[in-house]
Coordinates of C-alpha atoms and ligand atoms in Angstrom, one line a residue:
M1 CA 111.7 109.6 121.5
I2 CA 108.4 108.0 122.0
T3 CA 107.1 104.8 120.2
R4 CA 103.5 103.8 119.1
K5 CA 103.2 101.4 121.6
Q6 CA 104.3 103.7 124.5
L7 CA 102.0 106.5 123.1
I8 CA 98.9 104.2 123.1
E9 CA 99.6 102.8 126.5
E10 CA 100.3 106.2 127.9
Y11 CA 96.8 107.4 126.5
L12 CA 94.7 104.4 127.5
G13 CA 96.5 104.3 131.0
F14 CA 95.7 107.9 131.5
F15 CA 92.0 107.5 130.7
K16 CA 91.8 104.5 132.9
E17 CA 93.1 106.5 135.8
K18 CA 90.1 108.9 134.9
E19 CA 87.8 105.7 135.2
H20 CA 87.3 105.0 131.6
A21 CA 86.6 101.6 130.5
I22 CA 89.3 100.5 127.7
I23 CA 87.2 99.0 125.0
P24 CA 88.6 96.9 122.3
P25 CA 88.8 98.2 118.7
S26 CA 85.9 97.5 116.3
P27 CA 86.5 95.9 112.8
L28 CA 87.5 98.3 110.1
I29 CA 84.2 97.4 108.3
P30 CA 81.1 98.2 110.4
E31 CA 79.1 95.0 110.9
H32 CA 75.6 96.6 111.5
D33 CA 75.7 99.9 109.8
P34 CA 75.0 99.8 106.1
T35 CA 75.2 103.5 105.6
V36 CA 78.9 103.8 105.4
L37 CA 81.7 101.2 104.0
F38 CA 84.2 101.7 106.4
T39 CA 84.8 102.8 110.0
T40 CA 86.0 106.4 109.6
A41 CA 86.5 107.7 113.0
G42 CA 86.6 106.2 116.7
M43 CA 83.1 107.3 117.4
H44 CA 81.6 105.5 114.4
P45 CA 81.1 102.3 116.2
L46 CA 79.7 104.1 119.0
V47 CA 76.9 105.8 117.3
P48 CA 74.0 103.8 119.0
F49 CA 75.5 104.6 122.3
L50 CA 75.9 108.4 121.5
L51 CA 72.2 108.3 120.7
G52 CA 71.2 106.8 124.0
Q53 CA 71.6 103.0 123.9
P54 CA 73.4 101.9 127.3
H55 CA 77.0 100.7 126.8
P56 CA 77.8 97.6 128.9
E57 CA 81.1 99.1 130.0
G58 CA 79.5 102.4 131.2
K59 CA 79.5 105.9 130.6
R60 CA 83.1 106.7 130.2
L61 CA 85.1 104.9 127.4
A62 CA 88.4 104.9 125.7
D63 CA 90.0 103.1 122.9
V64 CA 92.5 103.1 119.9
Q65 CA 90.4 102.4 116.6
I66 CA 91.6 101.7 113.2
C67 CA 89.9 103.9 110.7
L68 CA 89.7 104.2 106.8
R69 CA 88.9 107.5 105.0
T70 CA 88.7 107.4 101.3
D71 CA 87.3 110.8 100.8
D72 CA 90.7 112.5 100.4
M73 CA 92.6 109.7 98.8
N74 CA 94.0 112.1 96.4
E75 CA 95.5 114.2 99.2
V76 CA 97.7 111.3 100.1
G77 CA 101.2 111.9 98.9
D78 CA 102.0 114.9 101.2
A79 CA 103.7 114.6 104.6
Y80 CA 100.6 113.8 106.7
H81 CA 97.5 112.7 104.7
H82 CA 96.5 109.1 105.0
T83 CA 93.7 106.8 104.1
F84 CA 94.4 104.3 106.9
F85 CA 95.1 105.4 110.4
E86 CA 94.7 104.7 114.1
M87 CA 92.7 107.0 116.2
L88 CA 92.9 107.3 119.9
G89 CA 89.7 108.5 121.6
N90 CA 87.8 109.1 124.9
W91 CA 84.1 109.3 125.4
S92 CA 81.5 110.5 127.9
L93 CA 78.2 109.1 127.2
G94 CA 76.0 111.6 128.9
D95 CA 78.6 111.7 131.6
Y96 CA 81.3 114.4 132.0
W97 CA 81.3 117.6 129.9
K98 CA 83.3 120.5 128.8
K99 CA 85.3 121.2 131.9
E100 CA 86.5 117.7 132.5
A101 CA 87.1 116.9 128.9
I102 CA 89.1 119.9 128.2
S103 CA 91.0 119.6 131.5
W104 CA 92.0 116.1 130.9
S105 CA 93.1 117.0 127.2
F106 CA 95.2 119.7 128.8
E107 CA 96.7 117.5 131.5
F108 CA 97.5 114.7 129.0
L109 CA 99.3 117.1 126.7
T110 CA 101.2 119.0 129.1
K111 CA 101.9 116.6 131.9
R112 CA 102.1 113.2 130.0
L113 CA 103.2 114.2 126.6
R114 CA 105.1 117.1 128.3
I115 CA 104.3 119.6 125.4
P116 CA 104.8 122.9 126.8
V117 CA 102.0 125.3 127.2
E118 CA 104.0 127.8 125.3
K119 CA 103.7 125.7 122.2
L120 CA 100.0 125.2 122.5
A121 CA 96.9 127.0 120.9
I122 CA 93.3 126.4 120.5
S123 CA 90.4 126.9 118.4
C124 CA 86.7 127.0 119.7
F125 CA 83.4 127.3 117.9
G126 CA 82.7 130.9 117.0
G127 CA 78.8 130.4 116.6
E128 CA 76.8 130.0 113.7
G129 CA 73.1 129.6 112.8
K130 CA 71.2 128.7 116.0
V131 CA 74.3 127.4 118.0
P132 CA 76.1 130.1 120.0
K133 CA 79.8 130.9 120.3
D134 CA 81.4 128.4 122.7
E135 CA 82.5 130.9 125.3
E136 CA 82.2 128.0 127.9
A137 CA 85.1 126.1 126.3
A138 CA 87.1 129.0 125.9
K139 CA 86.8 129.9 129.6
V140 CA 87.9 126.5 130.6
W141 CA 91.1 126.6 128.5
M142 CA 91.8 130.2 129.9
S143 CA 91.4 128.9 133.5
L144 CA 94.0 126.1 132.7
G145 CA 96.7 128.8 131.7
I146 CA 96.0 129.4 127.7
P147 CA 96.2 133.0 127.0
R148 CA 93.2 134.6 125.2
E149 CA 95.5 135.4 122.2
R150 CA 96.0 131.7 121.6
I151 CA 92.3 131.1 121.3
A152 CA 90.7 131.4 118.0
F153 CA 87.0 131.3 117.4
L154 CA 86.1 129.8 114.0
G155 CA 83.1 128.9 112.0
K156 CA 81.3 125.6 111.2
K157 CA 83.9 124.6 108.6
E158 CA 86.5 124.3 111.2
N159 CA 85.2 123.9 114.5
W160 CA 82.0 121.5 114.1
W161 CA 82.2 117.7 113.8
G162 CA 79.7 115.3 112.3
P163 CA 77.6 113.9 111.7
A164 CA 79.6 110.9 110.3
G165 CA 77.0 110.4 107.5
K166 CA 74.0 112.6 106.7
T167 CA 72.3 112.2 110.0
G168 CA 73.3 111.5 113.5
P169 CA 75.1 112.8 116.5
C170 CA 77.2 116.1 116.0
G171 CA 78.2 119.3 117.6
P172 CA 80.8 122.0 118.1
D173 CA 84.1 121.1 118.8
T174 CA 87.7 122.7 120.3
E175 CA 90.7 121.6 118.6
M176 CA 94.2 121.6 119.9
F177 CA 97.3 122.7 118.0
V178 CA 101.0 122.5 118.7
W179 CA 103.8 124.6 117.3
I180 CA 106.2 122.9 115.2
G181 CA 108.5 125.6 114.2
K182 CA 112.1 125.7 115.2
E183 CA 111.7 129.4 116.5
K184 CA 109.6 130.5 119.4
A185 CA 105.9 130.4 118.9
P186 CA 104.3 133.7 118.1
K187 CA 102.3 135.2 120.9
E188 CA 98.9 135.1 118.9
F189 CA 97.7 132.1 117.3
D190 CA 97.1 132.4 113.6
P191 CA 95.2 129.1 112.4
K192 CA 96.4 129.7 108.9
D193 CA 100.1 129.3 109.8
K194 CA 101.1 125.7 108.9
K195 CA 103.5 125.5 111.7
W196 CA 100.5 125.2 114.0
V197 CA 99.6 121.5 113.7
E198 CA 96.2 120.2 115.0
I199 CA 96.8 117.3 117.5
W200 CA 93.5 116.6 119.1
N201 CA 89.8 117.3 118.8
D202 CA 87.2 117.5 121.6
V203 CA 83.7 117.2 120.1
F204 CA 80.8 118.3 122.3
M205 CA 78.1 116.0 120.8
Q206 CA 75.0 117.7 121.9
Y207 CA 72.8 117.6 118.7
N208 CA 71.4 115.0 116.4
M209 CA 71.3 116.0 112.9
K210 CA 67.8 115.1 111.4
E211 CA 67.3 114.0 107.9
N212 CA 65.8 117.4 106.8
G213 CA 69.0 119.0 108.1
E214 CA 67.5 120.2 111.4
L215 CA 69.5 120.1 114.6
E216 CA 67.7 118.6 117.7
E217 CA 69.2 118.6 121.1
L218 CA 70.2 115.2 122.2
K219 CA 68.9 114.0 125.6
Q220 CA 72.3 112.8 126.3
K221 CA 75.1 115.3 125.9
N222 CA 78.3 113.5 124.9
V223 CA 81.9 114.1 124.6
D224 CA 83.7 112.6 121.7
T225 CA 87.5 113.2 121.3
G226 CA 90.0 112.1 118.5
M227 CA 93.6 112.1 118.3
G228 CA 95.5 110.5 115.4
V229 CA 98.5 108.4 116.3
E230 CA 100.5 108.8 113.1
R231 CA 100.4 112.7 113.4
V232 CA 101.1 112.6 117.3
L233 CA 104.1 110.4 116.8
A234 CA 105.6 112.7 114.1
I235 CA 105.1 115.7 116.4
L236 CA 106.4 114.2 119.5
N237 CA 109.5 112.7 117.6
N238 CA 110.3 116.1 115.9
F239 CA 109.5 114.8 112.2
D240 CA 107.9 117.0 109.9
D241 CA 106.7 114.0 107.9
N242 CA 104.5 111.3 109.2
Y243 CA 106.2 108.9 106.9
L244 CA 109.4 109.1 108.7
T245 CA 108.1 107.7 111.9
E246 CA 108.4 104.1 113.0
I247 CA 105.1 103.0 111.5
F248 CA 106.1 103.9 108.1
A249 CA 110.0 104.1 108.0
P250 CA 110.4 100.3 107.4
I251 CA 107.9 100.4 104.4
I252 CA 109.6 103.2 102.9
K253 CA 113.0 101.6 103.4
R254 CA 111.7 98.6 101.4
I255 CA 110.3 100.6 98.6
E256 CA 113.8 102.4 98.4
E257 CA 115.3 98.9 98.1
L258 CA 112.7 97.6 95.7
S259 CA 113.2 100.6 93.4
G260 CA 116.9 101.5 93.9
K261 CA 115.6 105.2 94.3
K262 CA 115.8 107.4 97.3
Y263 CA 112.8 108.6 99.2
E264 CA 114.2 112.3 99.4
S265 CA 113.6 112.7 95.6
N266 CA 110.5 110.3 95.3
K267 CA 108.4 111.2 98.1
K268 CA 105.0 111.4 96.6
S269 CA 104.8 108.0 95.0
M270 CA 106.5 106.4 97.9
R271 CA 104.1 107.7 100.3
I272 CA 101.0 106.6 98.1
I273 CA 102.5 103.1 97.9
A274 CA 103.1 102.9 101.6
D275 CA 99.7 104.5 102.6
H276 CA 97.7 102.6 100.1
L277 CA 99.2 99.2 100.7
K278 CA 99.0 99.5 104.4
A279 CA 95.3 100.4 104.1
A280 CA 94.8 97.4 101.6
T281 CA 96.3 95.0 104.0
F282 CA 94.0 95.8 106.7
V283 CA 90.9 95.6 104.3
L284 CA 92.1 92.3 103.1
A285 CA 92.5 91.3 106.7
E286 CA 88.6 91.6 106.9
G287 CA 88.5 88.7 104.4
I288 CA 87.4 91.1 101.6
P289 CA 89.0 90.4 98.2
P290 CA 89.6 93.0 95.6
G291 CA 86.6 93.5 93.1
N292 CA 84.2 96.0 91.5
K293 CA 81.7 96.5 94.2
E294 CA 81.7 98.5 97.4
H295 CA 84.6 97.6 99.9
S296 CA 86.1 95.3 97.1
Y297 CA 86.2 98.2 94.7
V298 CA 87.9 100.5 97.3
L299 CA 90.5 97.8 97.8
R300 CA 91.0 97.5 94.1
R301 CA 91.6 101.3 93.8
L302 CA 94.1 101.3 96.6
I303 CA 96.1 98.4 95.2
R304 CA 96.1 99.7 91.7
R305 CA 96.9 103.1 92.5
A306 CA 99.9 101.9 94.5
I307 CA 100.8 99.7 91.4
R308 CA 100.6 102.7 89.2
H309 CA 103.0 104.5 91.4
A310 CA 105.4 101.5 91.6
H311 CA 105.4 101.8 87.8
L312 CA 106.6 105.4 88.0
L313 CA 109.4 104.3 90.3
R314 CA 110.2 101.6 87.8
I315 CA 109.7 98.8 90.0
E316 CA 109.6 95.8 87.8
K317 CA 109.1 92.9 90.0
N318 CA 106.1 92.0 92.1
F319 CA 106.2 94.1 95.3
T320 CA 102.8 94.2 96.8
K321 CA 103.3 91.1 98.9
E322 CA 106.7 92.4 100.2
I323 CA 105.0 95.6 101.6
A324 CA 102.0 93.8 103.1
K325 CA 104.5 91.6 104.9
I326 CA 106.0 94.5 106.6
V327 CA 102.6 95.9 107.3
I328 CA 101.7 92.6 109.0
R329 CA 104.9 92.6 111.1
L330 CA 104.4 96.1 112.2
Y331 CA 100.8 95.7 113.5
E332 CA 100.0 91.9 114.1
R333 CA 100.7 92.1 117.8
D334 CA 97.5 94.4 118.3
Y335 CA 95.4 93.2 115.3
K336 CA 95.3 89.4 115.2
Q337 CA 93.2 89.4 112.1
L338 CA 96.4 90.2 110.2
R339 CA 97.9 87.1 111.5
E340 CA 94.9 84.9 111.0
K341 CA 94.3 86.0 107.5
K342 CA 98.0 86.4 106.5
N343 CA 97.8 83.7 103.6
F344 CA 94.7 85.3 102.1
I345 CA 96.2 88.8 102.3
L346 CA 99.6 87.8 100.7
D347 CA 97.7 85.7 97.9
E348 CA 95.0 88.1 97.1
I349 CA 97.3 91.1 97.0
E350 CA 99.7 89.4 94.6
R351 CA 96.9 88.0 92.3
E352 CA 95.5 91.6 92.0
E353 CA 99.0 92.7 91.1
N354 CA 99.4 90.1 88.5
K355 CA 96.1 90.8 87.1
F356 CA 96.7 94.5 86.7
K357 CA 100.4 94.6 86.0
N358 CA 99.9 93.5 82.3
T359 CA 97.2 95.7 81.3
L360 CA 98.7 98.8 83.1
K361 CA 101.4 99.1 80.5
T362 CA 99.1 98.7 77.5
G363 CA 96.4 100.8 79.2
L364 CA 99.0 103.6 79.7
K365 CA 100.0 103.5 76.1
Y366 CA 96.3 103.8 75.2
F367 CA 96.0 106.7 77.4
E368 CA 98.8 108.5 75.7
K369 CA 97.2 107.9 72.4
I370 CA 93.9 109.2 73.3
S371 CA 95.0 112.2 75.4
K372 CA 97.7 113.5 73.0
G373 CA 96.9 117.1 71.9
K374 CA 93.3 116.5 73.2
K375 CA 91.4 118.8 75.7
E376 CA 89.1 116.1 76.7
I377 CA 88.9 112.2 76.8
S378 CA 85.5 110.9 76.0
G379 CA 83.3 108.9 78.3
K380 CA 83.6 105.9 75.9
E381 CA 87.3 106.1 75.9
A382 CA 87.6 106.3 79.8
F383 CA 85.2 103.4 79.8
L384 CA 87.3 101.2 77.6
L385 CA 90.3 102.0 80.0
Y386 CA 87.9 100.7 82.7
Q387 CA 86.6 97.9 80.9
S388 CA 89.6 96.6 78.9
Y389 CA 92.5 97.8 80.8
G390 CA 91.3 97.8 84.4
F391 CA 91.6 101.4 85.2
P392 CA 89.3 102.5 88.0
I393 CA 87.9 105.9 86.8
E394 CA 89.7 107.5 89.6
M395 CA 93.0 106.4 88.0
T396 CA 92.1 107.7 84.7
L397 CA 91.0 111.1 86.3
E398 CA 94.4 111.3 88.1
L399 CA 96.3 110.6 84.9
A400 CA 94.1 113.3 83.1
R401 CA 94.8 115.8 86.0
E402 CA 98.6 115.3 85.7
K403 CA 98.4 115.9 81.9
G404 CA 96.0 118.8 82.2
V405 CA 93.3 117.1 80.2
E406 CA 89.4 116.7 81.1
V407 CA 87.5 113.5 81.3
N408 CA 83.9 113.5 80.3
T409 CA 82.7 111.7 83.4
K410 CA 78.9 112.2 82.7
E411 CA 79.4 110.1 79.5
F412 CA 81.6 107.6 81.3
E413 CA 78.7 107.1 83.8
K414 CA 76.1 106.5 81.1
E415 CA 78.6 103.9 79.6
Y416 CA 78.9 102.4 82.9
E417 CA 75.2 102.3 83.3
K418 CA 74.7 100.8 80.2
H419 CA 76.8 97.9 81.3
R420 CA 74.7 97.6 84.5
E421 CA 77.6 97.9 86.9
L422 CA 76.6 100.8 89.0
S423 CA 78.9 100.1 91.8
R424 CA 80.7 103.3 91.7
T425 CA 77.7 105.5 92.0
A426 CA 76.4 102.9 94.6
T427 CA 79.8 103.4 96.6
K428 CA 79.4 107.1 96.4
G429 CA 75.8 107.2 97.7
K430 CA 77.0 105.1 100.6
F431 CA 79.4 107.7 101.7
K432 CA 76.7 110.3 101.5
A433 CA 74.0 108.6 103.2
G434 CA 73.1 109.0 106.8
L435 CA 74.1 106.8 109.8
A436 CA 70.6 107.1 111.3
D437 CA 68.1 107.3 108.5
T438 CA 67.9 103.6 107.8
K439 CA 68.4 102.7 111.4
E440 CA 65.0 101.2 112.1
R441 CA 65.1 98.8 109.3
T442 CA 68.5 97.8 110.2
I443 CA 67.6 97.3 113.9
K444 CA 64.7 94.9 112.9
L445 CA 66.9 92.8 110.7
H446 CA 69.5 92.8 113.4
T447 CA 67.0 91.3 115.7
A448 CA 65.7 88.8 112.9
T449 CA 69.4 87.7 112.6
H450 CA 69.3 86.5 116.1
L451 CA 66.0 84.6 115.3
L452 CA 67.6 83.1 112.3
L453 CA 70.7 81.7 114.1
A454 CA 68.4 80.2 116.8
A455 CA 66.2 78.7 114.0
L456 CA 69.3 77.3 112.2
R457 CA 70.5 75.7 115.4
K458 CA 67.1 74.1 115.8
V459 CA 67.1 72.7 112.1
L460 CA 70.6 71.9 111.4
G461 CA 72.0 71.2 114.8
K462 CA 73.7 72.8 117.8
K463 CA 77.1 72.9 115.9
I464 CA 76.1 76.0 114.0
V465 CA 77.6 79.1 114.8
Q466 CA 78.0 82.6 113.4
K467 CA 80.6 82.9 110.8
G468 CA 79.8 86.6 109.7
S469 CA 77.1 89.1 109.6
N470 CA 76.2 92.0 107.5
I471 CA 73.1 94.1 107.5
T472 CA 71.9 96.8 105.0
S473 CA 68.6 98.4 105.1
E474 CA 67.4 95.9 102.5
R475 CA 68.5 92.7 103.8
L476 CA 70.4 90.7 106.3
R477 CA 73.3 88.4 105.4
F478 CA 74.4 85.7 107.6
D479 CA 77.3 83.2 107.3
F480 CA 77.5 80.0 109.3
N481 CA 79.5 76.6 109.3
F482 CA 77.6 74.2 107.2
D483 CA 78.9 72.1 104.3
R484 CA 76.2 71.5 101.9
K485 CA 73.2 73.3 100.3
L486 CA 70.1 73.7 102.5
T487 CA 67.0 71.5 100.9
N488 CA 63.9 73.5 100.2
E489 CA 62.2 71.7 103.2
E490 CA 64.9 73.1 105.6
I491 CA 64.7 76.5 104.2
K492 CA 60.7 76.5 104.7
K493 CA 61.2 75.2 108.3
I494 CA 63.7 77.7 109.2
E495 CA 61.5 80.6 107.8
G496 CA 58.4 79.0 109.5
I497 CA 60.3 78.9 112.9
V498 CA 61.3 82.6 112.6
N499 CA 57.9 83.6 111.6
E500 CA 56.2 81.7 114.4
K501 CA 58.6 83.5 116.9
I502 CA 57.7 86.9 115.2
S503 CA 54.0 86.3 115.8
E504 CA 54.3 85.1 119.1
G505 CA 55.2 88.7 120.1
L506 CA 58.3 87.7 122.0
Q507 CA 59.9 90.2 124.4
V508 CA 63.5 91.3 123.8
R509 CA 65.4 91.9 126.9
R510 CA 69.0 93.2 127.4
E511 CA 71.3 92.6 130.5
E512 CA 74.9 93.5 131.2
M513 CA 77.1 90.8 132.9
T514 CA 80.7 89.6 132.6
L515 CA 81.7 87.4 129.7
E516 CA 82.1 84.5 132.1
E517 CA 78.4 84.9 133.3
A518 CA 77.2 85.2 129.8
K519 CA 79.1 82.0 129.0
K520 CA 77.3 80.2 131.9
L521 CA 74.0 81.1 130.4
N522 CA 75.2 79.5 127.1
A523 CA 74.8 82.8 125.4
L524 CA 76.1 82.8 121.8
G525 CA 78.8 84.9 120.9
T526 CA 81.4 85.1 118.1
F527 CA 84.3 87.2 118.1
E528 CA 85.6 86.8 121.6
H529 CA 88.6 88.9 121.3
K530 CA 86.2 91.9 120.6
Y531 CA 84.4 91.8 123.9
G532 CA 85.4 93.9 126.8
E533 CA 85.1 93.0 130.5
K534 CA 81.5 93.5 130.6
V535 CA 79.1 92.4 127.7
S536 CA 75.5 93.2 126.8
V537 CA 73.5 90.0 126.4
Y538 CA 70.2 90.1 124.4
F539 CA 67.5 87.5 125.5
I540 CA 64.5 86.8 123.2
G541 CA 61.5 85.0 124.7
E542 CA 60.0 84.4 128.3
R543 CA 62.5 84.4 131.1
G544 CA 64.0 81.0 131.7
K545 CA 62.4 79.7 128.4
E546 CA 64.3 82.0 126.1
F547 CA 64.5 81.2 122.3
S548 CA 67.7 83.0 121.9
I549 CA 70.5 84.3 124.1
E550 CA 73.2 86.1 122.4
I551 CA 76.1 88.5 123.4
C552 CA 75.6 91.6 121.1
A553 CA 76.0 95.2 121.4
G554 CA 72.6 95.9 119.9
P555 CA 70.6 97.7 119.3
H556 CA 67.4 95.6 118.8
V557 CA 63.6 96.0 118.6
E558 CA 61.6 95.6 122.0
N559 CA 59.2 93.0 120.8
T560 CA 59.5 90.6 117.9
R561 CA 55.9 91.4 116.8
E562 CA 57.6 94.6 115.2
L563 CA 59.4 92.6 112.6
G564 CA 56.9 91.8 110.0
H565 CA 57.2 88.8 107.8
F566 CA 60.5 87.0 107.5
R567 CA 61.7 85.6 104.1
I568 CA 64.9 83.9 103.0
I569 CA 65.8 85.3 99.5
K570 CA 69.0 83.4 98.7
Q571 CA 71.5 80.8 99.9
E572 CA 75.1 80.3 98.6
S573 CA 78.3 78.9 99.5
V574 CA 81.1 81.2 100.4
G575 CA 84.0 78.9 100.9
A576 CA 84.8 75.6 102.2
G577 CA 82.2 74.7 104.8
I578 CA 80.7 78.3 105.0
R579 CA 77.2 78.8 103.8
R580 CA 75.5 82.1 103.4
I581 CA 71.9 83.2 103.8
K582 CA 70.4 86.4 102.6
A583 CA 66.9 87.3 104.0
T584 CA 64.6 90.1 104.3
L585 CA 61.5 91.4 106.3
E586 CA 58.4 92.2 104.4
E587 CA 55.2 94.2 105.7
K588 CA 52.8 91.7 106.8
Ligands
LIG601 N1 85.0 112.4 115.8 C1 86.0 113.5 115.9 C2 87.2 113.2 114.8 O1 87.0 112.4 114.0 C3 86.6 113.3 117.2 O2 86.7 111.9 117.6 O3 87.9 114.0 114.8

């Protein structure tokens, strides 16, 4: 028996022994990466460092990272798919390479987790396009005692990872599999045999995918590994179902109580409810309410799909809050945002439930009517389900699939556009867009954000601090503590100061130091719990006379002259005592 806590401690402890800095997890919503909605892998927050930006904690890192993947939301319902999960990972930023990475993976699996070598199998990249077969990785595995028959060479579909978006770091990988059958593992590894379960992935990130699809060699060769906590817990505790592990069992038990039904005969719906509401709780913990755009829309889909499946189980009373409470209890020790946002989470999840509960039943009746004896549901009907009954299009598609009916999605999109709410396509675009293509503009806006904060403090006073920040390639969004509307003069003054600092052509300098040292310099910082032992501090302006000093991971431009013209496009209130500014940079 091994618990989640023991597994995480064992993993991080092991890599600490191998001289890795243990870094704190990043938020579920990337702060400065507009190209994806959610953090989808442990490597994701590390992209700038994988591309060469120095990391303040060094070249060897390890962590456990919360991730959300919505691509295969429809797969959730089987024994091991999830939208939300925790990923253990270790990284070499241009430091160690295949031999060390593989040897440590082997040592951790066989010595620490005590998985017998006889139960291990490996896949390596078999070569495709310009990238050759990874004999180097296979040789290391064999030197450690993995027999050749237990190593399969597969193509790009199986043994290549990344980039996370359209562009960015990527490379061949080697995956580790564990035999979960009761009988002895076969001599030869057959990757198609479902009893071989993938447990870990070592990616050798030696390429950068460019926008035109070409691969270029990275100057810095990195290792990126990822191991899913849920899956490993199930394997090590001899469960063939992730939902039986301690991080799901209490949720499933509560769903059984609420529905008066047994998990055994209602697995699919119960798994969907458990997974989706866990994910929803973590998204809500970022302060995001359900809605029709981007993160809010994904959140709405998660909650509403869970409610639909609760309806199938005939759960009548409000239940989402009950599940969220268990999720908070399970994870609050490690993720304090769950504790801090507890009221918000419980209020918002129930509000969404109340909103949807009433229209769900009448919407389902309407669905029955329009689908009865039909081959296809028209786009107009699907839009009505969306507009009047609150059915996300994905829910209508799911219902239609279950009934063997088609949906005219093209027409639906048209209807949707007509109503000028293009969020769905916008969301889709985000998942597909690359990580690095809009990089330059976001870097500039990021530096502009530092100038803005310093300017705000000059104009409105030293009590102003950052309460939130989000950057897309079009604009920056900055939240700060202030309890009234800014006057036009104040806005003009702030813009003026930022533009003055831009035209002064100030140097942007980066230094590494301990958090204590940074504080002594009065460096501004926000989310203290996120900082590791060492931090990067960015200085803007002449040494000793800096205009801005902030703790920040970067990256930033080298000189403010690169920024162009700064313009505030909007100010608004976002809750008691918090104001929001949206601003952009224009060509001069
Ligand atoms: N990025 C790889 C994955 O997500 C390894 O961490 O599997």
